[in-house]
Amino acid sequence: MAEGGMRKRGGGGQTASTVVDDHHPDDEEDSKPLLDGDTGGGKGHAVSGAGLTAYRGMIVEQAGKYWSMAQEKMKDVDMGPVYQYWSALRDWLSEVPEMARKNLPDSVTAYFPLPKTPELTPEQEERLIAFIEKNVGIPYTHEEHFDELMELWNLSFPTSEHKPEQSDREWKRLGFQGDNPATDFRAAGVLPVRCLSHFAQMYPDKYQEVLKRSHGTCVEDSFPFACAAINLSHLLTDAMKLKNHSEPPNTDPAAAHMRAMFGLMLEHDANAFQELVCIVFMALDDEWVRTHATYMTFPIVLKTIREKTHSALRHPSSNSCAAFARRMNVNLYGAVSEP
């Protein structure tokens, strides 16, 4: 704009003319909407409806080509390290409240309170104690429990004609480390056998899917199925400090809270512990797939699932197996609200 509200227009070889008024007839042409349907062109700004449709189609087509090219390039990108770094960060973030409670003064930890522990009724306490006495800390022996182990084998490989002996290299097919499964059961006793049998009986399709995936295409991308179940069973009993009365009681408030939540679950389902193992096992399988894990990174996957399990069990809403499954982001029950 020139001084005093005057501006100059020109171009096309013409001599510039001075315009006193801000309004100019060309302004009306400039302000015409792009979609006015004028095919006359005026100053060349108007576009016909058919032309705009063709232009949009060209843009969509080009965008589709670029998206296809991007997808092809992403196939060659190894996302494993990215997922592993993200899992490590997520684990660290989940531990912040617990670290704060352990390492900061009370004036600060008041901002990280534990959820209120529910009080169990005498009947719920009795049910919890009965489960512990019957299942936890029971050593596995071939003399007492081999029939249960063979039932698990038949559920896992229903078409197999081979029936392994107590010490047999075939047990490695089920994910044991050696020829004698009794050696692997030392850490968790007979409970993992019962949990896997429950998994195979109640959810045969999901069980077979996880078992098949554990074999992988080679040793590098496989994980030990039975040993994973043993680890997960021990993870749950250790998190909740499920111990026989002969052992000293545990006073950890976090464990007491998780144990109380488990007591509430037992009221609805006598097989609640077995259900928890199924849920945690499926969460482990999901994490294995999501992070493109390998046999060497299996401990990292276990650590991630341990922290996720602790967090879910501590949540006030986890008073049933279905609620716990939702916290673990596991679709075990589908539209069913309770198992």
Short mmCIF file of C-alpha atoms in Angstrom, two decimals:
data_model
loop_
_atom_site.label_atom_id
_atom_site.label_comp_id
_atom_site.label_asym_id
_atom_site.label_seq_id
_atom_site.Cartn_x
_atom_site.Cartn_y
_atom_site.Cartn_z
CA MET A 1 0.00 0.00 0.00
CA ALA A 2 1.39 3.42 -0.92
CA GLU A 3 1.30 6.35 1.44
CA GLY A 4 -2.15 7.95 2.04
CA GLY A 5 -3.97 4.72 1.27
CA MET A 6 -2.84 4.69 -2.35
CA ARG A 7 -1.52 1.56 -4.04
CA LYS A 8 -0.12 0.76 -7.44
CA ARG A 9 -1.28 -1.90 -9.84
CA GLY A 10 0.44 -2.91 -13.00
CA GLY A 11 1.90 -5.76 -14.91
CA GLY A 12 1.64 -7.26 -18.34
CA GLY A 13 3.68 -4.42 -19.80
CA GLN A 14 1.11 -1.78 -18.90
CA THR A 15 1.92 1.45 -17.15
CA ALA A 16 1.12 1.28 -13.47
CA SER A 17 -2.03 3.16 -12.55
CA THR A 18 -2.61 4.87 -9.27
CA VAL A 19 -5.71 3.87 -7.34
CA VAL A 20 -6.93 6.10 -4.57
CA ASP A 21 -9.75 3.89 -3.26
CA ASP A 22 -8.85 0.60 -1.55
CA HIS A 23 -11.59 -1.14 -3.52
CA HIS A 24 -10.77 -2.31 -7.01
CA PRO A 25 -12.95 -4.27 -9.45
CA ASP A 26 -10.27 -6.96 -9.64
CA ASP A 27 -10.75 -7.62 -5.91
CA GLU A 28 -14.19 -9.02 -6.63
CA GLU A 29 -12.72 -11.43 -9.16
CA ASP A 30 -9.99 -12.45 -6.71
CA SER A 31 -12.55 -13.12 -3.98
CA LYS A 32 -14.71 -15.48 -6.05
CA PRO A 33 -14.92 -18.91 -4.47
CA LEU A 34 -12.92 -21.64 -6.11
CA LEU A 35 -16.00 -23.86 -6.43
CA ASP A 36 -18.36 -21.39 -8.11
CA GLY A 37 -18.75 -23.63 -11.14
CA ASP A 38 -17.55 -20.90 -13.52
CA THR A 39 -15.87 -22.41 -16.53
CA GLY A 40 -15.20 -19.09 -18.16
CA GLY A 41 -11.98 -18.69 -16.27
CA GLY A 42 -12.14 -14.96 -15.48
CA LYS A 43 -8.63 -14.60 -14.14
CA GLY A 44 -8.12 -18.38 -14.27
CA HIS A 45 -8.95 -19.05 -10.61
CA ALA A 46 -12.30 -20.83 -11.00
CA VAL A 47 -12.30 -24.62 -11.38
CA SER A 48 -15.18 -26.73 -12.66
CA GLY A 49 -16.72 -29.38 -10.42
CA ALA A 50 -15.62 -32.15 -12.79
CA GLY A 51 -12.09 -30.80 -12.90
CA LEU A 52 -11.85 -30.66 -9.12
CA THR A 53 -13.11 -34.24 -8.83
CA ALA A 54 -10.43 -35.40 -11.28
CA TYR A 55 -7.80 -33.47 -9.34
CA ARG A 56 -8.86 -35.05 -6.07
CA GLY A 57 -8.75 -38.49 -7.66
CA MET A 58 -5.21 -37.86 -8.84
CA ILE A 59 -4.15 -36.81 -5.31
CA VAL A 60 -5.72 -39.92 -3.76
CA GLU A 61 -4.06 -42.15 -6.34
CA GLN A 62 -0.64 -40.59 -5.70
CA ALA A 63 -1.11 -40.86 -1.95
CA GLY A 64 -1.97 -44.54 -2.32
CA LYS A 65 1.20 -45.17 -4.33
CA TYR A 66 3.38 -43.42 -1.74
CA TRP A 67 1.71 -45.34 1.09
CA SER A 68 2.33 -48.66 -0.69
CA MET A 69 5.97 -47.71 -1.19
CA ALA A 70 6.30 -46.81 2.50
CA GLN A 71 4.79 -50.15 3.55
CA GLU A 72 7.24 -52.05 1.34
CA LYS A 73 10.18 -50.18 2.85
CA MET A 74 8.92 -50.82 6.41
CA LYS A 75 9.07 -54.58 5.78
CA ASP A 76 12.86 -54.32 5.68
CA VAL A 77 13.09 -52.32 8.93
CA ASP A 78 13.96 -54.32 12.06
CA MET A 79 11.63 -52.97 14.74
CA GLY A 80 12.86 -55.41 17.39
CA PRO A 81 15.30 -52.98 19.07
CA VAL A 82 12.66 -50.23 19.05
CA TYR A 83 10.14 -52.46 20.81
CA GLN A 84 12.77 -53.61 23.31
CA TYR A 85 13.77 -50.04 24.19
CA TRP A 86 10.11 -49.08 24.57
CA SER A 87 9.47 -52.11 26.82
CA ALA A 88 12.45 -51.15 28.97
CA LEU A 89 11.17 -47.58 29.28
CA ARG A 90 7.67 -48.80 30.11
CA ASP A 91 9.10 -51.12 32.79
CA TRP A 92 11.06 -48.28 34.34
CA LEU A 93 8.02 -46.00 34.39
CA SER A 94 5.92 -48.70 36.05
CA GLU A 95 8.52 -49.02 38.81
CA VAL A 96 8.65 -45.29 39.64
CA PRO A 97 5.92 -45.37 42.33
CA GLU A 98 7.50 -48.40 44.03
CA MET A 99 10.98 -46.84 43.91
CA ALA A 100 9.54 -43.66 45.39
CA ARG A 101 7.98 -45.54 48.28
CA LYS A 102 11.27 -47.29 49.03
CA ASN A 103 13.74 -44.45 48.61
CA LEU A 104 11.99 -41.15 49.36
CA PRO A 105 10.95 -39.67 52.72
CA ASP A 106 7.41 -40.16 54.03
CA SER A 107 6.49 -36.58 53.21
CA VAL A 108 7.00 -37.40 49.53
CA THR A 109 5.76 -41.01 49.42
CA ALA A 110 2.38 -39.79 50.64
CA TYR A 111 1.83 -38.81 47.01
CA PHE A 112 2.33 -42.48 45.96
CA PRO A 113 -0.14 -44.31 48.22
CA LEU A 114 -0.86 -48.00 47.84
CA PRO A 115 -4.47 -48.84 47.01
CA LYS A 116 -6.57 -49.81 49.99
CA THR A 117 -6.30 -53.52 50.70
CA PRO A 118 -9.73 -55.21 50.81
CA GLU A 119 -10.59 -57.11 53.98
CA LEU A 120 -11.45 -60.75 53.35
CA THR A 121 -14.28 -62.43 55.17
CA PRO A 122 -13.47 -65.53 57.28
CA GLU A 123 -14.90 -67.72 54.51
CA GLN A 124 -12.68 -66.03 51.90
CA GLU A 125 -9.64 -66.44 54.15
CA GLU A 126 -10.42 -70.14 54.60
CA ARG A 127 -10.77 -70.61 50.86
CA LEU A 128 -7.41 -68.89 50.26
CA ILE A 129 -5.66 -70.98 52.91
CA ALA A 130 -7.18 -74.19 51.52
CA PHE A 131 -5.88 -73.40 48.03
CA ILE A 132 -2.37 -72.70 49.35
CA GLU A 133 -2.24 -75.87 51.44
CA LYS A 134 -3.43 -78.02 48.53
CA ASN A 135 -1.36 -76.54 45.69
CA VAL A 136 1.54 -74.33 46.73
CA GLY A 137 4.91 -75.74 47.67
CA ILE A 138 3.96 -79.35 46.81
CA PRO A 139 7.13 -80.96 45.39
CA TYR A 140 6.73 -82.79 42.10
CA THR A 141 7.66 -86.47 42.15
CA HIS A 142 7.20 -89.01 39.38
CA GLU A 143 5.82 -91.50 41.91
CA GLU A 144 2.91 -89.21 42.87
CA HIS A 145 2.39 -86.94 39.88
CA PHE A 146 3.57 -88.67 36.70
CA ASP A 147 -0.03 -89.50 35.75
CA GLU A 148 -0.82 -85.77 35.81
CA LEU A 149 2.21 -85.07 33.63
CA MET A 150 1.15 -87.74 31.13
CA GLU A 151 -2.32 -86.21 30.99
CA LEU A 152 -0.66 -82.91 30.05
CA TRP A 153 1.34 -84.67 27.34
CA ASN A 154 -1.81 -86.23 25.85
CA LEU A 155 -3.58 -82.85 25.90
CA SER A 156 -0.60 -81.20 24.21
CA PHE A 157 -0.01 -83.87 21.54
CA PRO A 158 -3.31 -85.75 21.16
CA THR A 159 -2.28 -87.45 17.91
CA SER A 160 1.17 -88.53 19.06
CA GLU A 161 1.63 -92.28 19.32
CA HIS A 162 4.79 -91.94 21.36
CA LYS A 163 4.30 -91.94 25.13
CA PRO A 164 7.48 -90.71 26.81
CA GLU A 165 9.05 -92.41 29.80
CA GLN A 166 9.84 -90.56 33.02
CA SER A 167 13.21 -89.68 31.53
CA ASP A 168 12.90 -89.18 27.81
CA ARG A 169 14.28 -86.67 25.31
CA GLU A 170 10.74 -86.24 23.93
CA TRP A 171 9.90 -84.03 26.92
CA LYS A 172 11.88 -81.27 25.22
CA ARG A 173 9.05 -81.03 22.68
CA LEU A 174 6.92 -79.68 25.51
CA GLY A 175 9.57 -77.13 26.44
CA PHE A 176 11.47 -78.81 29.27
CA GLN A 177 15.18 -78.13 29.46
CA GLY A 178 16.30 -81.71 29.88
CA ASP A 179 15.16 -85.30 29.54
CA ASN A 180 13.73 -85.44 33.06
CA PRO A 181 10.92 -82.93 33.76
CA ALA A 182 11.19 -83.48 37.50
CA THR A 183 14.39 -81.44 37.44
CA ASP A 184 12.60 -78.36 36.07
CA PHE A 185 9.76 -78.59 38.58
CA ARG A 186 11.99 -78.04 41.59
CA ALA A 187 11.31 -74.29 41.70
CA ALA A 188 7.49 -74.40 41.57
CA GLY A 189 6.44 -77.95 42.40
CA VAL A 190 3.48 -79.68 40.77
CA LEU A 191 1.36 -76.53 40.37
CA PRO A 192 2.58 -75.64 36.83
CA VAL A 193 1.49 -79.08 35.57
CA ARG A 194 -2.04 -78.46 36.82
CA CYS A 195 -2.08 -74.96 35.38
CA LEU A 196 -1.01 -76.12 31.92
CA SER A 197 -3.54 -78.97 31.97
CA HIS A 198 -6.25 -76.45 32.87
CA PHE A 199 -5.13 -74.20 30.02
CA ALA A 200 -5.22 -77.09 27.53
CA GLN A 201 -8.63 -78.32 28.70
CA MET A 202 -10.43 -74.99 29.01
CA TYR A 203 -8.93 -73.13 26.04
CA PRO A 204 -7.57 -75.83 23.68
CA ASP A 205 -7.34 -73.59 20.60
CA LYS A 206 -5.44 -70.82 22.38
CA TYR A 207 -3.25 -73.39 24.14
CA GLN A 208 -2.27 -75.08 20.89
CA GLU A 209 -1.63 -71.71 19.26
CA VAL A 210 0.83 -70.65 21.97
CA LEU A 211 2.46 -74.10 22.07
CA LYS A 212 2.97 -74.06 18.30
CA ARG A 213 4.41 -70.55 18.36
CA SER A 214 6.84 -71.52 21.12
CA HIS A 215 8.47 -73.99 18.73
CA GLY A 216 9.26 -71.22 16.22
CA THR A 217 10.99 -71.96 12.94
CA CYS A 218 14.39 -72.48 14.56
CA VAL A 219 15.98 -72.51 18.01
CA GLU A 220 16.67 -68.77 17.86
CA ASP A 221 13.02 -67.72 17.58
CA SER A 222 11.56 -70.31 19.98
CA PHE A 223 11.02 -70.25 23.72
CA PRO A 224 10.77 -73.08 26.31
CA PHE A 225 7.03 -73.61 26.72
CA ALA A 226 6.96 -75.69 29.91
CA CYS A 227 9.73 -73.66 31.51
CA ALA A 228 7.77 -70.49 30.74
CA ALA A 229 4.76 -71.94 32.58
CA ILE A 230 6.97 -72.84 35.54
CA ASN A 231 8.37 -69.30 35.63
CA LEU A 232 4.91 -67.72 35.41
CA SER A 233 3.48 -69.95 38.12
CA HIS A 234 6.38 -69.05 40.39
CA LEU A 235 5.99 -65.38 39.42
CA LEU A 236 2.40 -65.35 40.73
CA THR A 237 3.04 -67.28 43.94
CA ASP A 238 6.06 -65.09 44.69
CA ALA A 239 4.26 -61.82 43.92
CA MET A 240 1.42 -62.67 46.29
CA LYS A 241 3.74 -64.45 48.78
CA LEU A 242 1.51 -67.52 48.81
CA LYS A 243 3.11 -69.65 51.51
CA ASN A 244 2.10 -72.57 53.68
CA HIS A 245 1.37 -71.86 57.32
CA SER A 246 4.56 -73.69 58.23
CA GLU A 247 6.53 -70.83 56.68
CA PRO A 248 7.00 -67.40 58.33
CA PRO A 249 4.21 -64.93 57.35
CA ASN A 250 5.06 -62.15 54.93
CA THR A 251 4.31 -58.55 55.90
CA ASP A 252 4.97 -56.84 52.55
CA PRO A 253 1.93 -54.52 52.05
CA ALA A 254 2.02 -54.83 48.26
CA ALA A 255 2.00 -58.64 48.48
CA ALA A 256 -0.79 -58.52 51.07
CA HIS A 257 -2.90 -56.41 48.72
CA MET A 258 -2.36 -58.75 45.77
CA ARG A 259 -3.08 -61.76 48.00
CA ALA A 260 -6.36 -60.20 49.11
CA MET A 261 -7.35 -59.52 45.49
CA PHE A 262 -6.64 -63.17 44.71
CA GLY A 263 -8.83 -64.17 47.65
CA LEU A 264 -11.70 -62.24 46.06
CA MET A 265 -11.11 -64.04 42.76
CA LEU A 266 -11.24 -67.45 44.46
CA GLU A 267 -14.72 -66.65 45.73
CA HIS A 268 -15.96 -66.54 42.12
CA ASP A 269 -13.77 -69.30 40.68
CA ALA A 270 -12.05 -72.16 42.51
CA ASN A 271 -9.59 -72.36 39.60
CA ALA A 272 -8.70 -68.68 39.76
CA PHE A 273 -4.97 -69.33 40.02
CA GLN A 274 -4.99 -71.54 36.93
CA GLU A 275 -6.94 -68.82 35.13
CA LEU A 276 -4.34 -66.23 36.13
CA VAL A 277 -1.59 -68.41 34.68
CA CYS A 278 -3.55 -68.71 31.41
CA ILE A 279 -3.93 -64.92 31.24
CA VAL A 280 -0.30 -64.20 32.07
CA PHE A 281 0.87 -66.85 29.59
CA MET A 282 -1.16 -65.22 26.81
CA ALA A 283 0.25 -61.83 27.79
CA LEU A 284 3.74 -63.30 27.53
CA ASP A 285 2.94 -64.72 24.10
CA ASP A 286 1.61 -61.33 22.97
CA GLU A 287 4.77 -59.62 24.22
CA TRP A 288 6.92 -62.23 22.48
CA VAL A 289 5.21 -61.54 19.16
CA ARG A 290 5.05 -57.76 19.60
CA THR A 291 8.75 -57.36 20.37
CA HIS A 292 9.98 -59.98 17.86
CA ALA A 293 11.78 -61.59 20.79
CA THR A 294 14.36 -64.36 20.51
CA TYR A 295 15.52 -67.15 22.78
CA MET A 296 18.27 -64.86 24.09
CA THR A 297 15.86 -62.02 24.90
CA PHE A 298 13.32 -64.28 26.62
CA PRO A 299 14.42 -63.04 30.11
CA ILE A 300 13.58 -59.48 29.00
CA VAL A 301 10.07 -60.60 28.03
CA LEU A 302 9.66 -62.34 31.39
CA LYS A 303 10.72 -59.20 33.23
CA THR A 304 8.22 -57.10 31.30
CA ILE A 305 5.40 -59.53 32.10
CA ARG A 306 6.38 -59.65 35.77
CA GLU A 307 6.06 -55.87 36.13
CA LYS A 308 2.83 -55.81 34.15
CA THR A 309 1.40 -58.61 36.31
CA HIS A 310 2.33 -56.86 39.55
CA SER A 311 0.70 -53.65 38.34
CA ALA A 312 -2.51 -55.43 37.27
CA LEU A 313 -2.82 -57.40 40.52
CA ARG A 314 -2.39 -54.24 42.58
CA HIS A 315 -5.15 -52.42 40.72
CA PRO A 316 -8.34 -51.98 42.80
CA SER A 317 -10.52 -53.20 39.93
CA SER A 318 -8.78 -56.59 39.65
CA ASN A 319 -11.26 -58.44 41.87
CA SER A 320 -12.04 -61.10 39.25
CA CYS A 321 -10.14 -63.03 36.61
CA ALA A 322 -12.00 -61.21 33.83
CA ALA A 323 -11.06 -57.83 35.32
CA PHE A 324 -7.44 -58.94 35.65
CA ALA A 325 -7.46 -60.06 32.00
CA ARG A 326 -8.67 -56.62 30.95
CA ARG A 327 -5.87 -54.98 32.93
CA MET A 328 -3.40 -57.29 31.17
CA ASN A 329 -4.99 -56.46 27.80
CA VAL A 330 -5.66 -60.15 27.16
CA ASN A 331 -8.76 -61.32 25.31
CA LEU A 332 -9.28 -64.72 26.92
CA TYR A 333 -13.00 -64.56 27.60
CA GLY A 334 -14.28 -62.56 24.65
CA ALA A 335 -17.74 -61.15 25.37
CA VAL A 336 -18.10 -63.29 28.51
CA SER A 337 -17.79 -61.19 31.65
CA GLU A 338 -16.64 -64.04 33.86
CA PRO A 339 -14.83 -67.29 33.05
#
